[in-house]
């Protein structure tokens, strides 16, 4: 029997915690989360906290992810941080989060270049895709998922598709949005089937079966178990609940206790 796929539990702290607060919070998590072969816990603090946390973490227990970066490796780009400057500190990089797409007007072209830059620098991109409330209302969910996938993966070769994680985050389910509501397991299942179908068309069947697909949007310690039990969902990308140690640790425990790892 092949061993079950790894589960990824990712904490996106967004623009919260000073470096000092992030370090204290990490201390609390360190005491409560033990390393696991099956569950990879990844923390995505803001850029200023990446360097100090990279010195503090035990990499068998936690990995770090960048929330954002610029796709060029160096040059005259005032205020930007390149992925080549970050790669000593992080193993993963979030790309295409809806807050980057819609608050900072990041284009599909920027996103494709960021995915390519992460791979070029040996980091695993976590490509976020997901439809808006309006797109869902207009019956355009499948089209939105397809276009974000095909554009985001535009510069990825067949050899490199195995280095990518996809996170399905419907914009209407993210807790910071007005009228946010959690997605139903059936919606998430439909989306992961679609994602795998498109990956299969673009990169082949093996890639579609092996690519990790995560869910994000208003996940908390009560709902995590239900989402994780969807066949084809390989983990969670968590915003609000990742800022509360009790909630985040409970979600990690739920992931570790999943039936497939018994
Ligand atoms: P919430 O868990 O706060 O809805 O945030 C989800 C998210 O945007 C993670 O990237």
PDB file of C-alpha atoms and ligand atoms in Angstrom:
ATOM      1  CA  UNK A   1       0.000   0.000   0.000  1.00  0.00           C
ATOM      2  CA  UNK A   2       1.340   3.492  -0.813  1.00  0.00           C
ATOM      3  CA  UNK A   3       1.665   5.777   2.198  1.00  0.00           C
ATOM      4  CA  UNK A   4      -0.932   8.563   2.484  1.00  0.00           C
ATOM      5  CA  UNK A   5       0.011  12.015   1.222  1.00  0.00           C
ATOM      6  CA  UNK A   6       1.433  14.556   3.623  1.00  0.00           C
ATOM      7  CA  UNK A   7      -0.890  17.153   5.172  1.00  0.00           C
ATOM      8  CA  UNK A   8       0.105  20.827   5.179  1.00  0.00           C
ATOM      9  CA  UNK A   9      -1.137  23.146   7.916  1.00  0.00           C
ATOM     10  CA  UNK A  10      -0.126  26.690   7.034  1.00  0.00           C
ATOM     11  CA  UNK A  11      -0.495  29.728   9.292  1.00  0.00           C
ATOM     12  CA  UNK A  12      -0.818  32.950   7.327  1.00  0.00           C
ATOM     13  CA  UNK A  13      -0.319  35.616   9.991  1.00  0.00           C
ATOM     14  CA  UNK A  14      -0.891  38.363   7.383  1.00  0.00           C
ATOM     15  CA  UNK A  15       0.128  41.843   8.667  1.00  0.00           C
ATOM     16  CA  UNK A  16      -0.039  40.872  12.360  1.00  0.00           C
ATOM     17  CA  UNK A  17       2.617  40.596  15.122  1.00  0.00           C
ATOM     18  CA  UNK A  18       5.792  42.659  15.476  1.00  0.00           C
ATOM     19  CA  UNK A  19       8.982  40.572  15.246  1.00  0.00           C
ATOM     20  CA  UNK A  20       9.052  40.444  19.085  1.00  0.00           C
ATOM     21  CA  UNK A  21       5.426  39.324  19.313  1.00  0.00           C
ATOM     22  CA  UNK A  22       5.991  36.764  16.568  1.00  0.00           C
ATOM     23  CA  UNK A  23       8.951  35.333  18.471  1.00  0.00           C
ATOM     24  CA  UNK A  24       6.949  35.049  21.711  1.00  0.00           C
ATOM     25  CA  UNK A  25       4.061  33.439  19.867  1.00  0.00           C
ATOM     26  CA  UNK A  26       6.437  30.963  18.216  1.00  0.00           C
ATOM     27  CA  UNK A  27       7.748  30.033  21.697  1.00  0.00           C
ATOM     28  CA  UNK A  28       4.204  29.123  22.701  1.00  0.00           C
ATOM     29  CA  UNK A  29       3.695  26.987  19.594  1.00  0.00           C
ATOM     30  CA  UNK A  30       7.099  25.297  20.028  1.00  0.00           C
ATOM     31  CA  UNK A  31       6.031  23.970  23.420  1.00  0.00           C
ATOM     32  CA  UNK A  32       2.803  22.473  22.108  1.00  0.00           C
ATOM     33  CA  UNK A  33       3.448  21.208  18.578  1.00  0.00           C
ATOM     34  CA  UNK A  34       5.677  18.168  18.196  1.00  0.00           C
ATOM     35  CA  UNK A  35       7.371  17.307  14.869  1.00  0.00           C
ATOM     36  CA  UNK A  36       5.462  14.866  12.684  1.00  0.00           C
ATOM     37  CA  UNK A  37       6.291  12.854   9.588  1.00  0.00           C
ATOM     38  CA  UNK A  38       2.741  13.209   8.269  1.00  0.00           C
ATOM     39  CA  UNK A  39       1.892  16.828   9.013  1.00  0.00           C
ATOM     40  CA  UNK A  40       4.047  19.716   7.833  1.00  0.00           C
ATOM     41  CA  UNK A  41       3.382  22.883   9.823  1.00  0.00           C
ATOM     42  CA  UNK A  42       4.374  26.052   7.971  1.00  0.00           C
ATOM     43  CA  UNK A  43       4.350  29.558   9.445  1.00  0.00           C
ATOM     44  CA  UNK A  44       4.075  32.647   7.246  1.00  0.00           C
ATOM     45  CA  UNK A  45       4.955  35.725   9.336  1.00  0.00           C
ATOM     46  CA  UNK A  46       5.399  39.165   7.833  1.00  0.00           C
ATOM     47  CA  UNK A  47       8.689  39.801   6.043  1.00  0.00           C
ATOM     48  CA  UNK A  48      10.383  41.640   8.950  1.00  0.00           C
ATOM     49  CA  UNK A  49       9.960  38.602  11.221  1.00  0.00           C
ATOM     50  CA  UNK A  50      11.331  36.026   8.764  1.00  0.00           C
ATOM     51  CA  UNK A  51      15.003  36.449   9.575  1.00  0.00           C
ATOM     52  CA  UNK A  52      14.722  36.340  13.405  1.00  0.00           C
ATOM     53  CA  UNK A  53      12.229  33.453  13.300  1.00  0.00           C
ATOM     54  CA  UNK A  54      14.470  31.515  10.916  1.00  0.00           C
ATOM     55  CA  UNK A  55      17.152  31.571  13.650  1.00  0.00           C
ATOM     56  CA  UNK A  56      14.647  30.506  16.303  1.00  0.00           C
ATOM     57  CA  UNK A  57      12.791  27.639  14.641  1.00  0.00           C
ATOM     58  CA  UNK A  58      13.618  23.990  14.694  1.00  0.00           C
ATOM     59  CA  UNK A  59      13.165  23.131  11.021  1.00  0.00           C
ATOM     60  CA  UNK A  60      12.038  19.603  11.856  1.00  0.00           C
ATOM     61  CA  UNK A  61       9.120  21.163  13.721  1.00  0.00           C
ATOM     62  CA  UNK A  62       8.227  24.155  11.554  1.00  0.00           C
ATOM     63  CA  UNK A  63       9.064  25.563   8.148  1.00  0.00           C
ATOM     64  CA  UNK A  64       8.700  29.213   7.187  1.00  0.00           C
ATOM     65  CA  UNK A  65       6.925  30.746   4.206  1.00  0.00           C
ATOM     66  CA  UNK A  66       7.145  34.244   2.745  1.00  0.00           C
ATOM     67  CA  UNK A  67       3.797  35.994   2.332  1.00  0.00           C
ATOM     68  CA  UNK A  68       5.090  38.049  -0.567  1.00  0.00           C
ATOM     69  CA  UNK A  69       8.200  38.963  -2.585  1.00  0.00           C
ATOM     70  CA  UNK A  70       9.180  40.551  -5.878  1.00  0.00           C
ATOM     71  CA  UNK A  71       9.961  38.220  -8.779  1.00  0.00           C
ATOM     72  CA  UNK A  72      13.230  39.779  -9.918  1.00  0.00           C
ATOM     73  CA  UNK A  73      16.319  38.557  -8.065  1.00  0.00           C
ATOM     74  CA  UNK A  74      17.984  41.970  -7.479  1.00  0.00           C
ATOM     75  CA  UNK A  75      18.093  45.518  -8.833  1.00  0.00           C
ATOM     76  CA  UNK A  76      16.709  49.022  -8.490  1.00  0.00           C
ATOM     77  CA  UNK A  77      13.261  48.201  -7.069  1.00  0.00           C
ATOM     78  CA  UNK A  78      12.859  50.443  -4.038  1.00  0.00           C
ATOM     79  CA  UNK A  79      10.941  48.864  -1.198  1.00  0.00           C
ATOM     80  CA  UNK A  80      10.844  45.364  -2.633  1.00  0.00           C
ATOM     81  CA  UNK A  81      12.324  42.132  -1.297  1.00  0.00           C
ATOM     82  CA  UNK A  82      13.399  39.440  -3.733  1.00  0.00           C
ATOM     83  CA  UNK A  83      12.920  35.752  -3.319  1.00  0.00           C
ATOM     84  CA  UNK A  84      16.674  35.287  -3.656  1.00  0.00           C
ATOM     85  CA  UNK A  85      17.092  37.530  -0.560  1.00  0.00           C
ATOM     86  CA  UNK A  86      14.583  35.398   1.349  1.00  0.00           C
ATOM     87  CA  UNK A  87      15.621  31.928   0.369  1.00  0.00           C
ATOM     88  CA  UNK A  88      18.017  31.379   3.275  1.00  0.00           C
ATOM     89  CA  UNK A  89      15.136  31.947   5.680  1.00  0.00           C
ATOM     90  CA  UNK A  90      12.142  30.276   4.054  1.00  0.00           C
ATOM     91  CA  UNK A  91      11.297  27.047   2.247  1.00  0.00           C
ATOM     92  CA  UNK A  92       7.900  28.101   0.919  1.00  0.00           C
ATOM     93  CA  UNK A  93       6.358  31.233  -0.578  1.00  0.00           C
ATOM     94  CA  UNK A  94       2.687  32.198  -0.831  1.00  0.00           C
ATOM     95  CA  UNK A  95       1.839  33.549  -4.293  1.00  0.00           C
ATOM     96  CA  UNK A  96      -1.362  35.040  -5.679  1.00  0.00           C
ATOM     97  CA  UNK A  97      -3.248  35.464  -2.400  1.00  0.00           C
ATOM     98  CA  UNK A  98      -6.524  37.261  -3.059  1.00  0.00           C
ATOM     99  CA  UNK A  99      -5.425  40.154  -0.819  1.00  0.00           C
ATOM    100  CA  UNK A 100      -2.456  40.636  -3.176  1.00  0.00           C
ATOM    101  CA  UNK A 101      -4.635  40.260  -6.260  1.00  0.00           C
ATOM    102  CA  UNK A 102      -7.425  42.610  -5.184  1.00  0.00           C
ATOM    103  CA  UNK A 103      -5.906  45.041  -2.639  1.00  0.00           C
ATOM    104  CA  UNK A 104      -2.556  45.443  -4.425  1.00  0.00           C
ATOM    105  CA  UNK A 105      -3.734  44.790  -7.988  1.00  0.00           C
ATOM    106  CA  UNK A 106      -1.253  42.030  -8.629  1.00  0.00           C
ATOM    107  CA  UNK A 107      -1.691  40.804 -12.174  1.00  0.00           C
ATOM    108  CA  UNK A 108      -1.776  37.261 -13.511  1.00  0.00           C
ATOM    109  CA  UNK A 109       1.541  38.040 -15.178  1.00  0.00           C
ATOM    110  CA  UNK A 110       3.131  39.085 -11.851  1.00  0.00           C
ATOM    111  CA  UNK A 111       1.801  35.910 -10.264  1.00  0.00           C
ATOM    112  CA  UNK A 112       3.205  33.666 -13.015  1.00  0.00           C
ATOM    113  CA  UNK A 113       6.586  35.385 -12.686  1.00  0.00           C
ATOM    114  CA  UNK A 114       6.534  34.941  -8.895  1.00  0.00           C
ATOM    115  CA  UNK A 115       5.766  31.232  -9.216  1.00  0.00           C
ATOM    116  CA  UNK A 116       8.711  30.908 -11.629  1.00  0.00           C
ATOM    117  CA  UNK A 117      10.999  32.974  -9.352  1.00  0.00           C
ATOM    118  CA  UNK A 118      10.194  30.797  -6.345  1.00  0.00           C
ATOM    119  CA  UNK A 119      10.993  27.623  -8.287  1.00  0.00           C
ATOM    120  CA  UNK A 120      14.180  29.165  -9.710  1.00  0.00           C
ATOM    121  CA  UNK A 121      15.294  29.857  -6.124  1.00  0.00           C
ATOM    122  CA  UNK A 122      14.403  26.378  -4.846  1.00  0.00           C
ATOM    123  CA  UNK A 123      11.362  27.452  -2.837  1.00  0.00           C
ATOM    124  CA  UNK A 124       7.966  25.784  -3.034  1.00  0.00           C
ATOM    125  CA  UNK A 125       5.325  28.235  -4.256  1.00  0.00           C
ATOM    126  CA  UNK A 126       1.888  27.967  -2.649  1.00  0.00           C
ATOM    127  CA  UNK A 127      -0.292  29.281  -5.475  1.00  0.00           C
ATOM    128  CA  UNK A 128      -3.608  30.661  -4.155  1.00  0.00           C
ATOM    129  CA  UNK A 129      -6.599  30.668  -6.461  1.00  0.00           C
ATOM    130  CA  UNK A 130     -10.301  31.186  -5.891  1.00  0.00           C
ATOM    131  CA  UNK A 131     -13.355  32.891  -7.269  1.00  0.00           C
ATOM    132  CA  UNK A 132     -14.957  36.086  -5.955  1.00  0.00           C
ATOM    133  CA  UNK A 133     -18.539  36.205  -4.623  1.00  0.00           C
ATOM    134  CA  UNK A 134     -19.619  37.863  -7.873  1.00  0.00           C
ATOM    135  CA  UNK A 135     -18.005  35.190 -10.036  1.00  0.00           C
ATOM    136  CA  UNK A 136     -19.741  32.479  -8.014  1.00  0.00           C
ATOM    137  CA  UNK A 137     -23.075  34.289  -8.282  1.00  0.00           C
ATOM    138  CA  UNK A 138     -22.658  34.566 -12.049  1.00  0.00           C
ATOM    139  CA  UNK A 139     -21.861  30.858 -12.415  1.00  0.00           C
ATOM    140  CA  UNK A 140     -18.253  31.618 -13.331  1.00  0.00           C
ATOM    141  CA  UNK A 141     -16.505  29.668 -10.592  1.00  0.00           C
ATOM    142  CA  UNK A 142     -15.065  27.016 -12.903  1.00  0.00           C
ATOM    143  CA  UNK A 143     -13.905  29.615 -15.425  1.00  0.00           C
ATOM    144  CA  UNK A 144     -12.206  31.693 -12.705  1.00  0.00           C
ATOM    145  CA  UNK A 145     -10.412  28.659 -11.284  1.00  0.00           C
ATOM    146  CA  UNK A 146      -9.321  27.607 -14.750  1.00  0.00           C
ATOM    147  CA  UNK A 147      -8.001  30.995 -15.763  1.00  0.00           C
ATOM    148  CA  UNK A 148      -6.104  31.556 -12.487  1.00  0.00           C
ATOM    149  CA  UNK A 149      -4.552  28.108 -12.770  1.00  0.00           C
ATOM    150  CA  UNK A 150      -3.549  28.311 -16.404  1.00  0.00           C
ATOM    151  CA  UNK A 151      -2.158  31.837 -15.969  1.00  0.00           C
ATOM    152  CA  UNK A 152      -0.418  31.169 -12.656  1.00  0.00           C
ATOM    153  CA  UNK A 153       1.259  28.022 -13.972  1.00  0.00           C
ATOM    154  CA  UNK A 154       2.092  29.580 -17.330  1.00  0.00           C
ATOM    155  CA  UNK A 155       5.877  29.478 -16.815  1.00  0.00           C
ATOM    156  CA  UNK A 156       6.010  26.095 -15.062  1.00  0.00           C
ATOM    157  CA  UNK A 157       7.507  23.112 -16.894  1.00  0.00           C
ATOM    158  CA  UNK A 158       6.355  19.481 -16.660  1.00  0.00           C
ATOM    159  CA  UNK A 159       9.433  18.714 -14.527  1.00  0.00           C
ATOM    160  CA  UNK A 160       8.649  21.503 -12.055  1.00  0.00           C
ATOM    161  CA  UNK A 161       4.939  20.938 -11.458  1.00  0.00           C
ATOM    162  CA  UNK A 162       5.835  18.516  -8.642  1.00  0.00           C
ATOM    163  CA  UNK A 163       7.372  21.494  -6.756  1.00  0.00           C
ATOM    164  CA  UNK A 164       4.073  23.381  -6.426  1.00  0.00           C
ATOM    165  CA  UNK A 165       1.245  23.502  -3.896  1.00  0.00           C
ATOM    166  CA  UNK A 166      -2.182  24.853  -4.846  1.00  0.00           C
ATOM    167  CA  UNK A 167      -4.422  26.510  -2.252  1.00  0.00           C
ATOM    168  CA  UNK A 168      -8.103  26.927  -3.082  1.00  0.00           C
ATOM    169  CA  UNK A 169      -9.290  30.030  -1.246  1.00  0.00           C
ATOM    170  CA  UNK A 170     -12.672  31.285  -2.438  1.00  0.00           C
ATOM    171  CA  UNK A 171     -12.534  35.033  -1.809  1.00  0.00           C
ATOM    172  CA  UNK A 172     -16.045  35.100  -0.316  1.00  0.00           C
ATOM    173  CA  UNK A 173     -15.003  32.627   2.390  1.00  0.00           C
ATOM    174  CA  UNK A 174     -11.998  34.580   3.720  1.00  0.00           C
ATOM    175  CA  UNK A 175     -12.865  35.939   7.159  1.00  0.00           C
ATOM    176  CA  UNK A 176     -11.608  39.468   6.491  1.00  0.00           C
ATOM    177  CA  UNK A 177     -14.239  39.952   3.773  1.00  0.00           C
ATOM    178  CA  UNK A 178     -17.576  41.548   4.503  1.00  0.00           C
ATOM    179  CA  UNK A 179     -20.284  38.860   4.663  1.00  0.00           C
ATOM    180  CA  UNK A 180     -17.698  36.071   4.677  1.00  0.00           C
ATOM    181  CA  UNK A 181     -19.163  32.607   5.051  1.00  0.00           C
ATOM    182  CA  UNK A 182     -17.295  29.337   5.237  1.00  0.00           C
ATOM    183  CA  UNK A 183     -17.363  27.183   2.123  1.00  0.00           C
ATOM    184  CA  UNK A 184     -19.345  23.964   2.213  1.00  0.00           C
ATOM    185  CA  UNK A 185     -17.356  20.725   1.897  1.00  0.00           C
ATOM    186  CA  UNK A 186     -19.236  20.011  -1.352  1.00  0.00           C
ATOM    187  CA  UNK A 187     -18.018  23.326  -2.873  1.00  0.00           C
ATOM    188  CA  UNK A 188     -14.456  22.540  -1.886  1.00  0.00           C
ATOM    189  CA  UNK A 189     -14.674  19.022  -3.239  1.00  0.00           C
ATOM    190  CA  UNK A 190     -15.989  20.330  -6.550  1.00  0.00           C
ATOM    191  CA  UNK A 191     -13.126  22.848  -6.728  1.00  0.00           C
ATOM    192  CA  UNK A 192     -10.384  20.311  -5.967  1.00  0.00           C
ATOM    193  CA  UNK A 193     -11.768  17.954  -8.628  1.00  0.00           C
ATOM    194  CA  UNK A 194     -11.706  20.825 -11.126  1.00  0.00           C
ATOM    195  CA  UNK A 195      -8.188  21.830 -10.133  1.00  0.00           C
ATOM    196  CA  UNK A 196      -6.897  18.274 -10.533  1.00  0.00           C
ATOM    197  CA  UNK A 197      -8.705  17.929 -13.875  1.00  0.00           C
ATOM    198  CA  UNK A 198      -6.998  21.059 -15.211  1.00  0.00           C
ATOM    199  CA  UNK A 199      -3.607  20.016 -13.843  1.00  0.00           C
ATOM    200  CA  UNK A 200      -4.083  16.656 -15.549  1.00  0.00           C
ATOM    201  CA  UNK A 201      -4.829  18.349 -18.869  1.00  0.00           C
ATOM    202  CA  UNK A 202      -1.841  20.667 -18.562  1.00  0.00           C
ATOM    203  CA  UNK A 203       0.742  18.407 -16.920  1.00  0.00           C
ATOM    204  CA  UNK A 204      -0.536  14.831 -17.003  1.00  0.00           C
ATOM    205  CA  UNK A 205      -2.362  12.388 -14.756  1.00  0.00           C
ATOM    206  CA  UNK A 206       0.483  11.681 -12.319  1.00  0.00           C
ATOM    207  CA  UNK A 207       0.931  15.399 -11.619  1.00  0.00           C
ATOM    208  CA  UNK A 208      -2.802  15.791 -11.016  1.00  0.00           C
ATOM    209  CA  UNK A 209      -2.831  12.938  -8.519  1.00  0.00           C
ATOM    210  CA  UNK A 210       0.262  14.092  -6.666  1.00  0.00           C
ATOM    211  CA  UNK A 211      -0.138  17.876  -6.475  1.00  0.00           C
ATOM    212  CA  UNK A 212      -1.115  18.987  -2.957  1.00  0.00           C
ATOM    213  CA  UNK A 213      -4.393  20.949  -2.967  1.00  0.00           C
ATOM    214  CA  UNK A 214      -5.219  22.865   0.215  1.00  0.00           C
ATOM    215  CA  UNK A 215      -8.298  24.772   1.346  1.00  0.00           C
ATOM    216  CA  UNK A 216      -8.391  28.204   3.007  1.00  0.00           C
ATOM    217  CA  UNK A 217     -11.244  30.437   4.169  1.00  0.00           C
ATOM    218  CA  UNK A 218     -12.648  30.898   7.715  1.00  0.00           C
ATOM    219  CA  UNK A 219     -11.170  27.609   8.931  1.00  0.00           C
ATOM    220  CA  UNK A 220     -11.307  27.172  12.715  1.00  0.00           C
ATOM    221  CA  UNK A 221     -10.730  24.344  15.165  1.00  0.00           C
ATOM    222  CA  UNK A 222     -14.378  23.219  14.855  1.00  0.00           C
ATOM    223  CA  UNK A 223     -14.415  23.029  11.055  1.00  0.00           C
ATOM    224  CA  UNK A 224     -10.858  21.859  10.300  1.00  0.00           C
ATOM    225  CA  UNK A 225     -11.608  18.140  10.742  1.00  0.00           C
ATOM    226  CA  UNK A 226     -14.471  18.217   8.261  1.00  0.00           C
ATOM    227  CA  UNK A 227     -12.377  19.970   5.616  1.00  0.00           C
ATOM    228  CA  UNK A 228      -9.417  17.673   6.143  1.00  0.00           C
ATOM    229  CA  UNK A 229     -11.583  14.613   5.657  1.00  0.00           C
ATOM    230  CA  UNK A 230     -12.419  15.643   2.071  1.00  0.00           C
ATOM    231  CA  UNK A 231     -10.627  13.173  -0.122  1.00  0.00           C
ATOM    232  CA  UNK A 232      -8.234  15.210  -2.270  1.00  0.00           C
ATOM    233  CA  UNK A 233      -7.754  18.046   0.220  1.00  0.00           C
ATOM    234  CA  UNK A 234      -4.196  17.879   1.537  1.00  0.00           C
ATOM    235  CA  UNK A 235      -4.224  20.609   4.133  1.00  0.00           C
ATOM    236  CA  UNK A 236      -5.363  24.039   5.216  1.00  0.00           C
ATOM    237  CA  UNK A 237      -4.248  27.644   4.816  1.00  0.00           C
ATOM    238  CA  UNK A 238      -5.399  29.469   7.921  1.00  0.00           C
ATOM    239  CA  UNK A 239      -5.636  33.196   8.612  1.00  0.00           C
ATOM    240  CA  UNK A 240      -7.529  34.389  11.707  1.00  0.00           C
ATOM    241  CA  UNK A 241      -7.478  31.113  13.653  1.00  0.00           C
ATOM    242  CA  UNK A 242      -3.710  30.792  13.191  1.00  0.00           C
ATOM    243  CA  UNK A 243      -3.208  33.850  15.430  1.00  0.00           C
ATOM    244  CA  UNK A 244      -4.718  32.084  18.450  1.00  0.00           C
ATOM    245  CA  UNK A 245      -2.432  29.402  19.890  1.00  0.00           C
ATOM    246  CA  UNK A 246      -5.266  27.208  21.264  1.00  0.00           C
ATOM    247  CA  UNK A 247      -7.103  27.197  17.925  1.00  0.00           C
ATOM    248  CA  UNK A 248      -4.023  26.651  15.787  1.00  0.00           C
ATOM    249  CA  UNK A 249      -2.623  23.860  17.984  1.00  0.00           C
ATOM    250  CA  UNK A 250      -6.033  22.143  18.000  1.00  0.00           C
ATOM    251  CA  UNK A 251      -6.091  22.239  14.174  1.00  0.00           C
ATOM    252  CA  UNK A 252      -2.594  20.718  14.004  1.00  0.00           C
ATOM    253  CA  UNK A 253      -3.681  17.983  16.448  1.00  0.00           C
ATOM    254  CA  UNK A 254      -6.752  17.266  14.305  1.00  0.00           C
ATOM    255  CA  UNK A 255      -4.525  16.876  11.240  1.00  0.00           C
ATOM    256  CA  UNK A 256      -2.179  14.508  13.065  1.00  0.00           C
ATOM    257  CA  UNK A 257      -5.083  12.399  14.305  1.00  0.00           C
ATOM    258  CA  UNK A 258      -6.617  11.875  10.868  1.00  0.00           C
ATOM    259  CA  UNK A 259      -7.800   8.375  10.089  1.00  0.00           C
ATOM    260  CA  UNK A 260      -5.456   7.990   7.112  1.00  0.00           C
ATOM    261  CA  UNK A 261      -2.447   8.160   9.476  1.00  0.00           C
ATOM    262  CA  UNK A 262      -3.710   5.492  11.908  1.00  0.00           C
TER     263      UNK A 262
HETATM  264  P1  LIG B   1      -9.131  33.320   7.301  1.00  0.00           P
HETATM  265  O1  LIG B   1      -8.770  31.947   7.839  1.00  0.00           O
HETATM  266  O2  LIG B   1      -8.984  34.407   8.321  1.00  0.00           O
HETATM  267  O3  LIG B   1     -10.433  33.296   6.606  1.00  0.00           O
HETATM  268  O4  LIG B   1      -8.025  33.666   6.193  1.00  0.00           O
HETATM  269  C1  LIG B   1      -7.810  32.759   5.174  1.00  0.00           C
HETATM  270  C2  LIG B   1      -6.653  33.203   4.390  1.00  0.00           C
HETATM  271  O5  LIG B   1      -6.717  34.205   3.695  1.00  0.00           O
HETATM  272  C3  LIG B   1      -5.409  32.423   4.506  1.00  0.00           C
HETATM  273  O6  LIG B   1      -4.491  32.768   3.532  1.00  0.00           O
END
